[in-house]
């Protein structure tokens, strides 16, 4: 293990870690928004749009991200739509993440007690107010563990984004092995990078899960 | 509980066995290949016309033709050969980790590579070139300033630009297919690779041309083996010398490269190596 | 006048052999998923029951589970592919994929079983033991039927995920559907520039059909046994 070489590799990996985090966070934001909207629409059972959303969720959950990315990056230009590597990866990840978030938040919607809805209706709130003020906040809090799972899943899926020439951690590892022939050092940096990226999220979510259980027990009996 | 413990230990033993299976004892590679009855050669499967797959799923190409001849001379039969598909970036790591015995994937001799592998005698000459759209040709490297250049990861082109011209933005791809696809889709202003590959590609693609025929120094392509396999290295050296005397490489060129290049390129410029 | 429709007809006629190759290559994906799924289910259930016995096992298991989960599957494949090798060239891409998927699958299945068992109220165990059941009878008659309800949807989710994730093995060089697709596109790059759309579209459809079939089969299975 050549530690001098590892020192040389650190700046390259640092940049890739930042890019991975940037991509993940953008994708998470978009997926969360998409997921909440889709899930709310499904919950309210709006006729045609719910079907479209169901179709979207089925397609996105049953196909791998690799295919979606290849399709977006190499087939779309044939129709004049050319997305950059980052946008392509973002689109693909958000498309995938949106459906997973939708399922996660749906779990939250399903576990809201009926009494909450009935109480809301009985004090004269209309459907829209009911959703915004009562159901949605609770659904999001209740589905926190599932949302946390999806967030970590999305961060890990960025490892595949290298196929569209995005310089994330895996891409950089392959590149470094190809240029400097230092397999051991590169693989070591690979593991360290992913631990550095994901471990804080895992610890944060474990901490939050405990807090939510406490809230759950106290308020929502 | 006892039963579970037994099953658990059994599984652990299997996993351990699998791991140990990966390692094996020291042996002369040439003898090992003869004993195995098969030689594993790493080639490209997407670098037309040097190593590619045809409609029937068969390996074809200039490197593949040589690989078949090596198998025939070493083991007596062309079919005692296993083609291992390679990407440019993993040619060294596949060789070093034992996945292949010889790398015959259009591998250019460079000083950095000589530190980690041994090269045999060269069988081809090559220089780097740049291909760009006919509408916006790039006639020299200076014009690339501020533009995007597509390269294939792990090639001499990538190393050249990464070391000498860090100001040029590089768009890197794992495979040739993806890199050429990206050039065709207009994702980059130009692409740099071995000029032999570029000429083959622009032949079928009218919108592009090889705007810089060659830059940098002339390089040679040779088979590569691990540093510890001296016996295979000396066998390959003798084999390539023999094939040169036989004018085998001119025959290889006639069969695999002439149909593509026609009279555009002189055979001597590619295979005349001393 | 639709460019797409002309392209589709041309392509199907010329490249029927290409689609056959894709189907054959998809069998490699299915083979990897099938073997890993079967092995993971068996060892996962075993592991799940063993680990549930003692608290210390659970803690160690959770640590290993987090380690397996933190590193993406692609990174594990890469690591195993380069490190599980000796002079002899080590294991092929397919073998490495099966090993990695098997380890990942086993941990995930064990986790599903473990969390289902933890979610079951403790009095189920205690009542069963109180009325004189042996451990074997307890698990067979009381625990298993109840955790099945919680395990099955998660298990199906995991199986579908495993089938999807086999698409990643192309990146360590296994000749499966995506790689063959790229070869076909490469060969057609001059003859048929619309090739990427059809080839990737076809592969997209293949995965969709495979995963959707598994989910539908699971729903049918659930309804049939009224779980």
XYZ file of C-alpha atoms in Angstrom:
722
model
C 0.000 0.000 0.000
C 1.730 3.114 -1.229
C 0.678 5.929 1.126
C 2.468 8.612 -0.881
C 0.299 7.664 -3.843
C -2.803 7.741 -1.645
C -1.941 11.317 -0.678
C -1.767 12.155 -4.389
C -5.155 10.538 -4.985
C -6.966 12.390 -2.194
C -7.725 15.608 -4.165
C -9.127 13.572 -7.079
C -11.380 11.593 -4.755
C -12.393 14.709 -2.827
C -13.765 16.252 -6.022
C -15.636 13.080 -6.883
C -17.135 12.937 -3.372
C -18.422 16.505 -3.744
C -19.899 15.702 -7.137
C -21.567 12.547 -5.780
C -23.038 14.507 -2.869
C -24.219 17.307 -5.153
C -25.908 14.827 -7.495
C -27.471 12.878 -4.609
C -28.816 15.931 -2.827
C -30.370 17.401 -5.994
C -31.890 14.023 -6.842
C -33.203 13.577 -3.284
C -34.884 16.992 -3.298
C -36.576 16.372 -6.634
C -37.562 12.798 -5.724
C -39.026 13.902 -2.393
C -41.123 16.576 -4.083
C -42.206 14.187 -6.823
C -42.926 11.438 -4.311
C -45.066 13.606 -2.065
C -47.053 15.017 -4.984
C -47.631 11.587 -6.590
C -48.504 10.005 -3.296
C -50.966 12.754 -2.392
C -52.634 12.447 -5.803
C -52.889 8.660 -5.408
C -54.325 9.093 -1.927
C -56.952 11.534 -3.147
C -57.785 9.064 -5.949
C -57.988 11.713 -8.672
C -59.228 9.668 -11.679
C -56.849 9.790 -14.687
C -53.760 11.155 -12.992
C -53.726 8.340 -10.417
C -53.575 5.793 -13.247
C -50.714 7.637 -14.879
C -48.872 7.722 -11.570
C -49.465 4.002 -11.020
C -48.070 3.307 -14.484
C -45.042 5.525 -13.791
C -44.331 3.814 -10.477
C -44.546 0.337 -12.047
C -42.243 1.240 -14.933
C -39.703 2.994 -12.778
C -39.585 0.317 -10.072
C -39.275 -2.595 -12.465
C -36.434 -1.326 -14.628
C -32.817 -0.860 -13.607
C -31.190 2.559 -13.429
C -28.414 1.435 -15.821
C -30.874 0.917 -18.665
C -32.693 4.154 -17.934
C -29.392 6.063 -18.067
C -28.189 4.404 -21.281
C -31.554 5.061 -22.838
C -31.561 8.724 -21.822
C -27.946 9.411 -22.708
C -27.562 7.524 -25.989
C -31.060 7.345 -27.466
C -32.508 10.787 -26.789
C -29.952 12.653 -28.940
C -31.427 10.774 -31.924
C -34.536 12.884 -31.364
C -32.613 16.069 -30.824
C -32.718 16.081 -27.031
C -29.174 16.175 -25.709
C -28.829 16.194 -21.928
C -25.471 16.763 -20.256
C -24.012 13.945 -18.117
C -25.092 15.590 -14.882
C -28.617 16.372 -16.082
C -28.989 12.892 -17.488
C -27.928 11.285 -14.220
C -30.140 13.698 -12.270
C -33.153 12.937 -14.458
C -32.590 9.194 -14.189
C -32.077 9.252 -10.424
C -35.078 11.530 -9.837
C -37.255 9.346 -12.082
C -36.269 6.297 -10.045
C -36.267 8.072 -6.688
C -39.662 9.656 -7.277
C -41.386 6.292 -7.472
C -39.582 4.926 -4.417
C -40.454 8.064 -2.440
C -44.063 7.744 -3.612
C -44.236 4.241 -2.184
C -42.541 5.365 1.034
C -44.884 8.296 1.633
C -47.866 6.099 0.677
C -46.905 3.913 3.610
C -47.130 6.997 5.786
C -50.531 7.962 4.366
C -51.848 4.488 5.026
C -50.807 4.526 8.659
C -52.619 7.704 9.600
C -55.376 6.917 12.049
C -58.886 7.372 10.742
C -59.748 9.457 13.800
C -57.424 12.195 12.532
C -59.358 12.478 9.262
C -62.731 12.323 10.961
C -61.784 14.971 13.520
C -60.492 17.217 10.770
C -63.685 16.875 8.743
C -65.835 17.405 11.809
C -64.278 20.801 12.564
C -65.200 21.934 9.065
C -61.925 21.639 7.134
C -62.302 20.996 3.418
C -60.371 18.252 1.626
C -57.496 20.453 0.570
C -56.995 21.954 4.043
C -57.265 18.484 5.528
C -54.439 17.238 3.351
C -52.169 20.252 3.819
C -52.525 20.774 7.548
C -53.321 17.399 9.018
C -52.556 14.457 6.797
C -49.411 15.498 4.940
C -47.289 16.553 7.923
C -48.152 13.368 9.777
C -47.626 11.153 6.755
C -44.163 12.538 6.163
C -43.146 12.081 9.785
C -44.549 8.539 9.877
C -42.797 7.557 6.681
C -39.447 8.945 7.851
C -37.788 5.519 8.238
C -38.807 4.565 4.697
C -37.770 7.961 3.308
C -34.428 7.580 5.064
C -34.010 4.208 3.364
C -34.740 5.722 -0.036
C -32.258 8.551 0.576
C -29.445 6.121 1.342
C -30.495 4.006 -1.655
C -30.298 7.028 -3.974
C -26.847 7.983 -2.729
C -25.655 4.435 -3.434
C -27.259 4.412 -6.887
C -25.058 7.337 -7.915
C -22.292 4.729 -8.195
C -23.848 3.726 -11.511
C -23.919 7.304 -12.834
C -20.350 6.842 -14.041
C -21.660 5.160 -17.194
C -22.724 8.552 -18.513
C -19.246 9.961 -18.004
C -19.978 11.619 -14.676
C -16.864 11.733 -12.502
C -18.287 10.091 -9.384
C -16.329 7.861 -6.989
C -16.571 4.634 -9.054
C -15.683 6.422 -12.292
C -12.641 8.005 -10.692
C -11.546 4.644 -9.216
C -11.671 2.978 -12.634
C -9.880 5.924 -14.181
C -7.112 5.930 -11.607
C -6.604 2.172 -11.973
C -6.417 2.613 -15.737
C -3.910 5.473 -15.635
C -1.696 4.710 -12.640
C -2.140 0.915 -12.311
C -2.537 1.107 -8.499
C -5.459 -1.245 -7.850
C -4.958 -1.621 -4.076
C -4.679 2.085 -3.322
C -7.645 2.961 -5.537
C -9.883 0.291 -3.966
C -8.870 1.487 -0.502
C -9.834 5.069 -1.395
C -13.084 3.746 -2.867
C -14.133 2.154 0.427
C -13.044 5.188 2.449
C -15.000 7.542 0.154
C -18.230 5.607 0.443
C -17.903 5.274 4.208
C -17.303 9.029 4.438
C -20.351 9.773 2.272
C -22.873 7.321 3.662
C -21.973 6.709 7.301
C -23.054 10.189 8.505
C -26.464 9.714 6.850
C -26.913 6.285 8.406
C -26.010 7.593 11.861
C -28.271 10.627 11.425
C -31.212 8.474 10.416
C -30.709 5.990 13.247
C -30.754 8.955 15.634
C -33.869 10.408 13.968
C -35.622 7.031 14.061
C -35.282 6.949 17.837
C -36.628 10.504 18.132
C -39.592 9.689 15.889
C -40.482 6.576 17.861
C -40.614 8.819 20.910
C -42.840 11.363 19.147
C -44.977 8.574 17.729
C -45.579 7.117 21.156
C -46.281 10.450 22.775
C -48.636 12.102 20.308
C -50.109 9.635 17.933
C -50.886 6.749 20.331
C -29.344 -25.237 18.168
C -26.601 -27.833 17.723
C -27.956 -28.641 14.263
C -27.916 -24.979 13.305
C -24.352 -24.624 14.561
C -23.282 -27.539 12.374
C -24.945 -26.110 9.298
C -23.466 -22.700 10.000
C -19.930 -24.065 10.301
C -20.424 -26.087 7.134
C -21.389 -22.959 5.213
C -18.479 -21.027 6.648
C -16.180 -23.824 5.523
C -17.577 -23.659 1.976
C -17.017 -19.916 1.797
C -13.491 -20.326 3.101
C -12.834 -23.042 0.560
C -14.044 -20.806 -2.259
C -11.670 -18.066 -1.175
C -8.682 -20.395 -0.963
C -9.584 -21.851 -4.334
C -8.731 -18.492 -5.864
C -5.100 -18.824 -4.868
C -2.909 -21.489 -6.366
C 0.681 -22.640 -6.228
C 3.626 -21.263 -8.207
C 4.042 -22.810 -11.635
C 5.653 -22.026 -14.933
C 2.952 -20.237 -16.935
C 3.818 -21.809 -20.275
C 3.571 -25.310 -18.803
C 0.389 -24.335 -17.027
C -1.180 -23.147 -20.273
C -0.189 -26.361 -22.041
C -1.590 -28.373 -19.146
C -4.770 -26.320 -19.106
C -5.082 -26.801 -22.847
C -6.309 -23.254 -23.308
C -4.733 -19.834 -23.505
C -6.613 -16.809 -22.208
C -6.061 -13.780 -24.386
C -7.501 -10.373 -23.655
C -8.878 -8.541 -26.691
C -11.197 -5.686 -27.430
C -14.733 -6.482 -28.478
C -15.713 -2.994 -29.542
C -12.634 -1.620 -31.299
C -13.437 -2.105 -34.948
C -11.412 -3.288 -36.946
C -8.850 -4.484 -34.393
C -11.069 -6.431 -32.021
C -14.830 -6.647 -32.384
C -17.774 -9.046 -32.481
C -19.549 -9.748 -35.777
C -23.263 -10.467 -36.292
C -22.762 -14.126 -35.421
C -21.196 -13.319 -32.108
C -17.688 -14.318 -33.243
C -14.541 -12.369 -32.373
C -12.883 -10.790 -35.397
C -10.163 -8.232 -36.029
C -6.458 -7.644 -36.572
C -5.564 -8.510 -32.950
C -7.930 -11.492 -32.959
C -6.310 -12.896 -36.118
C -2.931 -12.770 -34.373
C -4.418 -14.317 -31.205
C -5.771 -17.279 -33.188
C -2.363 -17.812 -34.789
C -0.647 -17.718 -31.383
C -3.068 -20.324 -30.025
C -2.438 -22.507 -33.090
C 1.335 -22.305 -32.755
C 1.371 -22.792 -29.002
C -1.318 -25.402 -28.484
C -1.818 -26.791 -31.990
C -5.391 -25.642 -32.442
C -6.953 -22.231 -33.033
C -9.920 -23.107 -30.858
C -7.846 -23.731 -27.711
C -8.294 -20.095 -27.017
C -10.478 -18.132 -24.647
C -11.128 -14.528 -25.590
C -11.509 -12.292 -22.542
C -13.198 -9.001 -23.420
C -11.313 -5.976 -22.172
C -11.784 -2.281 -21.782
C -8.876 0.044 -22.337
C -8.721 0.968 -18.657
C -8.512 -2.572 -17.297
C -5.902 -4.034 -19.640
C -3.205 -3.922 -16.972
C -5.337 -4.914 -13.981
C -6.835 -7.934 -15.799
C -3.344 -9.094 -16.742
C -1.927 -8.590 -13.264
C -4.860 -10.269 -11.524
C -4.447 -13.324 -13.720
C -7.674 -13.064 -15.671
C -5.704 -13.224 -18.900
C -2.353 -14.755 -19.845
C -1.596 -12.252 -22.609
C -3.031 -8.836 -23.403
C -3.519 -8.462 -27.148
C -5.799 -5.470 -26.983
C -4.065 -2.967 -29.203
C -1.793 -2.179 -26.249
C 0.671 0.662 -26.873
C 4.118 0.461 -25.292
C 4.665 3.301 -22.823
C 7.254 3.834 -20.084
C 4.600 3.794 -17.333
C 3.194 0.522 -18.586
C 6.668 -1.011 -18.881
C 7.051 -0.493 -15.134
C 4.191 -2.864 -14.385
C 4.106 -5.329 -17.300
C 6.519 -6.788 -19.836
C 5.991 -6.112 -23.517
C 6.976 -8.553 -26.238
C 8.102 -7.543 -29.739
C 5.880 -4.950 -31.457
C 3.481 -5.968 -34.241
C 2.014 -2.634 -35.206
C 2.815 1.066 -35.396
C 0.453 3.757 -34.255
C 0.168 7.480 -33.661
C -2.457 9.543 -31.930
C -4.930 11.514 -34.023
C -7.959 13.734 -33.587
C -11.336 13.333 -35.280
C -13.826 16.155 -35.462
C -16.988 17.154 -37.357
C -16.361 18.295 -40.950
C -18.391 21.422 -40.223
C -16.159 22.500 -37.333
C -12.793 20.837 -37.846
C -10.067 21.034 -35.224
C -6.787 21.322 -37.109
C -4.390 21.492 -34.184
C -4.244 20.961 -30.451
C -4.258 24.681 -29.626
C -7.764 24.977 -31.101
C -8.991 22.578 -28.395
C -8.512 25.223 -25.715
C -11.823 25.731 -23.953
C -13.444 22.922 -25.959
C -14.512 19.429 -24.908
C -12.430 16.479 -26.037
C -13.758 12.936 -25.890
C -11.289 10.209 -24.921
C -11.448 6.568 -23.989
C -10.353 5.847 -20.409
C -6.992 4.132 -20.046
C -5.657 5.005 -23.496
C -2.484 6.856 -24.429
C -4.701 9.699 -25.702
C -6.192 10.181 -22.237
C -2.770 10.103 -20.583
C -1.344 12.537 -23.168
C -4.013 15.163 -22.622
C -4.341 14.667 -18.871
C -0.591 15.181 -18.400
C 0.284 17.723 -21.111
C -2.908 19.715 -21.533
C -4.864 19.797 -18.263
C -6.630 22.958 -19.476
C -8.603 21.010 -22.104
C -11.874 19.611 -20.760
C -11.941 15.824 -21.134
C -15.102 13.750 -21.452
C -14.049 10.202 -20.609
C -15.799 6.945 -21.476
C -15.137 3.338 -20.500
C -15.722 1.879 -23.917
C -15.036 2.761 -27.518
C -18.691 2.332 -28.431
C -19.785 4.934 -25.923
C -17.031 7.351 -26.862
C -17.830 7.220 -30.605
C -21.532 7.403 -29.881
C -20.909 10.554 -27.871
C -18.897 12.077 -30.714
C -21.666 11.265 -33.185
C -24.216 12.841 -30.846
C -22.222 16.032 -30.619
C -21.363 15.744 -26.960
C -17.800 16.820 -27.618
C -16.044 19.020 -30.144
C -13.518 16.335 -31.070
C -12.220 12.919 -30.100
C -8.673 11.751 -29.689
C -7.566 8.135 -30.117
C -5.172 5.967 -32.151
C -5.441 7.342 -35.682
C -5.969 3.844 -37.068
C -9.212 3.555 -35.097
C -10.338 7.030 -36.069
C -9.779 6.380 -39.778
C -11.855 3.199 -39.567
C -14.693 5.019 -37.874
C -14.858 8.125 -40.079
C -14.911 5.785 -43.073
C -18.489 4.928 -42.269
C -19.418 8.290 -40.874
C -19.533 11.008 -43.513
C -20.010 13.920 -41.161
C -16.649 13.455 -39.513
C -13.022 13.478 -40.580
C -9.632 12.853 -39.042
C -8.654 16.499 -38.845
C -5.291 15.882 -37.168
C -3.660 12.882 -38.807
C -1.013 12.391 -36.163
C 0.624 14.143 -33.267
C 3.044 13.127 -30.617
C 5.686 10.498 -31.269
C 5.296 7.243 -33.138
C 4.484 4.379 -30.795
C 4.408 0.628 -31.061
C 1.809 -1.907 -30.134
C 2.896 -5.212 -28.651
C 1.511 -8.092 -26.627
C 1.922 -7.747 -22.860
C 2.526 -10.364 -20.176
C 3.100 -10.299 -16.441
C 6.603 -9.509 -15.208
C 6.967 -12.960 -13.673
C 6.153 -14.890 -16.852
C 9.565 -14.894 -18.531
C 8.981 -18.171 -20.335
C 5.849 -16.926 -22.058
C 7.622 -13.664 -22.890
C 10.535 -15.372 -24.615
C 8.149 -17.694 -26.488
C 6.172 -14.676 -27.708
C 9.360 -12.845 -28.734
C 10.440 -15.793 -30.874
C 6.912 -16.222 -32.261
C 6.580 -12.594 -33.348
C 10.043 -12.676 -34.929
C 9.035 -15.794 -36.842
C 5.732 -14.255 -37.932
C 7.502 -11.109 -39.144
C 9.812 -13.184 -41.299
C 6.775 -14.981 -42.674
C 5.190 -11.608 -43.509
C 2.234 -12.795 -41.408
C 1.309 -9.268 -40.398
C 0.930 -8.176 -44.007
C -1.449 -11.113 -44.482
C -3.300 -10.057 -41.323
C -3.526 -6.527 -42.702
C -4.861 -7.804 -46.048
C -7.561 -9.840 -44.393
C -8.710 -7.525 -41.623
C -7.621 -3.931 -42.272
C -7.343 -3.502 -46.053
C -11.112 -3.944 -46.575
C -11.599 -0.947 -44.307
C -8.770 1.385 -45.249
C -8.374 0.465 -48.906
C -5.601 2.504 -50.422
C -6.007 5.330 -47.946
C -3.279 3.954 -45.707
C -0.041 2.206 -46.676
C 0.348 -1.234 -45.134
C 3.956 -0.411 -44.304
C 2.912 2.536 -42.190
C 0.935 0.232 -39.933
C 2.705 -3.115 -39.892
C 6.235 -2.373 -41.046
C 7.960 -2.720 -37.705
C 11.565 -3.561 -36.956
C -43.679 9.290 -42.761
C -42.982 8.396 -39.176
C -39.214 7.879 -38.998
C -39.671 5.615 -36.039
C -42.034 3.209 -37.756
C -39.790 2.801 -40.803
C -36.862 2.231 -38.504
C -38.669 -0.401 -36.442
C -39.628 -2.490 -39.479
C -36.145 -2.272 -40.974
C -34.526 -3.122 -37.738
C -36.685 -6.106 -36.908
C -36.210 -7.587 -40.339
C -32.459 -7.067 -40.457
C -31.615 -7.731 -36.917
C -33.905 -10.575 -35.845
C -30.769 -12.501 -35.016
C -29.724 -9.580 -32.802
C -32.894 -9.850 -30.747
C -32.357 -13.585 -30.368
C -28.868 -12.850 -29.048
C -30.310 -10.361 -26.580
C -32.797 -12.928 -25.297
C -30.047 -15.502 -24.887
C -27.916 -12.971 -23.050
C -30.836 -12.053 -20.809
C -30.786 -15.670 -19.667
C -27.392 -14.925 -18.093
C -29.014 -12.192 -15.994
C -31.876 -14.496 -15.065
C -29.457 -17.294 -14.216
C -27.428 -15.054 -11.882
C -30.587 -13.764 -10.162
C -32.175 -17.205 -9.863
C -29.122 -18.861 -8.302
C -28.476 -15.953 -5.923
C -32.149 -15.689 -4.921
C -32.485 -19.394 -4.176
C -29.250 -19.494 -2.180
C -30.114 -16.260 -0.349
C -33.595 -17.417 0.633
C -32.284 -20.678 2.053
C -29.320 -19.223 3.918
C -31.206 -16.047 4.796
C -33.934 -17.920 6.622
C -31.326 -20.086 8.358
C -29.263 -17.095 9.363
C -32.337 -15.165 10.466
C -33.376 -17.883 12.874
C -29.869 -18.436 14.242
C -29.273 -14.735 14.838
C -32.612 -14.224 16.575
C -31.550 -16.528 19.390
C -29.124 -14.319 21.229
C -28.782 -10.566 21.634
C -25.031 -10.600 20.951
C -25.608 -12.324 17.603
C -28.089 -9.622 16.707
C -25.616 -6.816 17.490
C -22.806 -8.405 15.477
C -25.235 -9.134 12.648
C -26.455 -5.533 12.571
C -22.876 -4.271 12.356
C -22.074 -6.555 9.415
C -25.390 -5.653 7.793
C -24.556 -1.957 7.927
C -21.108 -2.638 6.470
C -22.676 -4.560 3.586
C -25.274 -1.835 3.086
C -22.986 1.192 3.170
C -20.871 0.163 0.199
C -22.898 0.153 -3.059
C -23.297 -3.212 -4.822
C -21.289 -1.980 -7.803
C -18.379 -1.196 -5.494
C -18.588 -4.650 -3.892
C -18.591 -6.313 -7.324
C -15.540 -4.289 -8.286
C -13.728 -5.146 -5.046
C -14.477 -8.859 -5.191
C -13.640 -9.076 -8.881
C -10.167 -7.656 -8.431
C -9.387 -9.084 -5.043
C -10.815 -12.611 -5.345
C -8.099 -13.676 -7.708
C -4.866 -15.511 -7.550
C -2.351 -16.711 -10.087
C -5.042 -18.790 -11.664
C -7.052 -15.787 -12.791
C -9.572 -16.149 -10.047
C -13.259 -16.415 -10.562
C -15.164 -15.306 -13.614
C -17.409 -12.282 -13.570
C -20.489 -14.504 -13.323
C -19.128 -16.414 -10.317
C -18.145 -13.199 -8.541
C -21.594 -11.716 -9.219
C -23.305 -14.769 -7.753
C -21.121 -14.616 -4.646
C -21.704 -10.896 -4.085
C -25.454 -11.164 -4.719
C -25.625 -14.233 -2.465
C -23.902 -12.426 0.430
C -26.007 -9.309 -0.044
C -29.209 -11.325 -0.463
C -28.532 -13.456 2.600
C -27.961 -10.417 4.797
C -31.071 -8.669 3.485
C -33.290 -11.749 3.849
C -31.995 -12.372 7.352
C -32.769 -8.771 8.184
C -36.320 -9.149 6.855
C -36.838 -12.308 8.912
C -35.271 -10.707 11.983
C -37.372 -7.552 11.853
C -40.540 -9.589 11.267
C -39.690 -11.740 14.255
C -38.990 -8.683 16.365
C -42.276 -7.122 15.263
C -44.212 -10.150 16.447
C -45.471 -9.595 19.987
C -43.444 -11.401 22.573
C -46.483 -13.082 24.075
C -46.840 -15.245 20.961
C -43.569 -16.961 21.819
C -44.366 -17.146 25.515
C -47.895 -18.512 25.021
C -46.610 -21.122 22.633
C -43.979 -22.283 25.065
C -46.482 -22.089 27.931
C -48.859 -24.551 26.272
C -46.023 -27.012 25.911
C -44.830 -26.621 22.318
C -41.241 -27.523 21.558
C -39.161 -24.904 19.741
C -39.667 -26.743 16.450
C -43.450 -26.835 16.845
C -43.455 -23.235 18.022
C -41.738 -22.012 14.895
C -43.667 -24.244 12.549
C -47.187 -23.655 13.866
C -47.157 -20.207 15.428
C -44.252 -18.023 14.336
C -43.796 -18.881 10.658
C -47.424 -18.412 9.536
C -47.585 -15.030 11.223
C -44.286 -13.610 10.009
C -45.072 -14.798 6.464
C -47.534 -11.926 6.171
C -44.782 -9.424 6.895
C -41.968 -11.264 5.145
C -43.609 -11.930 1.780
C -44.001 -8.374 0.430
C -40.492 -7.432 1.546
C -39.077 -10.653 0.130
C -40.693 -10.035 -3.250
C -39.372 -6.471 -3.213
C -35.902 -7.839 -2.589
C -36.153 -10.441 -5.351
C -37.246 -7.791 -7.858
C -34.368 -5.574 -6.681
C -31.929 -8.429 -7.209
C -33.159 -9.028 -10.750
C -32.816 -5.321 -11.503
C -29.355 -5.109 -9.973
C -28.021 -7.857 -12.262
C -27.862 -5.152 -14.921
C -24.847 -3.744 -13.068
C -22.737 -6.848 -13.676
C -22.124 -5.614 -17.215
C -19.768 -3.091 -15.669
C -17.420 -5.836 -14.478
C -17.328 -7.435 -17.888
C -19.922 -10.206 -17.700
C -21.402 -10.874 -21.151
C -25.022 -10.284 -20.358
C -27.884 -8.494 -22.063
C -26.539 -4.961 -21.751
C -23.098 -5.877 -23.117
C -24.572 -7.785 -26.040
C -26.854 -4.804 -26.655
C -23.822 -2.549 -26.867
C -22.120 -4.956 -29.284
C -25.181 -4.912 -31.535
C -25.286 -1.117 -31.450
C -21.568 -0.961 -32.243
C -22.036 -3.229 -35.246
C -25.000 -1.217 -36.451
C -23.509 2.188 -35.892
C -23.269 2.901 -39.627
C -26.113 0.807 -40.990
C -28.745 1.899 -38.549
C -28.107 4.978 -36.422
C -31.433 4.547 -34.634
C -30.131 1.287 -33.158
C -29.552 2.538 -29.578
C -33.220 3.458 -29.217
C -34.512 0.039 -30.238
C -31.874 -2.029 -28.506
C -32.059 -0.224 -25.170
C -35.843 -0.055 -25.502
C -35.995 -3.812 -25.994
C -33.747 -4.464 -22.988
C -35.909 -2.043 -20.970
C -38.971 -4.099 -21.923
C -37.206 -7.375 -21.024
C -36.428 -6.235 -17.496
C -39.886 -4.776 -17.074
C -41.552 -8.026 -18.125
C -39.294 -10.115 -15.875
C -39.780 -7.988 -12.762
C -43.479 -7.411 -13.314
C -44.003 -11.169 -13.745
C -42.390 -11.812 -10.366
C -44.547 -9.160 -8.655
C -47.735 -10.456 -10.299
C -46.849 -14.016 -9.384
C -46.344 -12.889 -5.798
C -49.734 -11.142 -5.707
C -51.382 -14.291 -7.089
C -49.555 -16.395 -4.501
C -50.644 -14.030 -1.717
C -54.269 -14.098 -2.780
C -54.316 -17.841 -3.234
C -53.072 -18.517 0.260
C -55.013 -15.517 1.603
C -51.958 -14.267 3.434
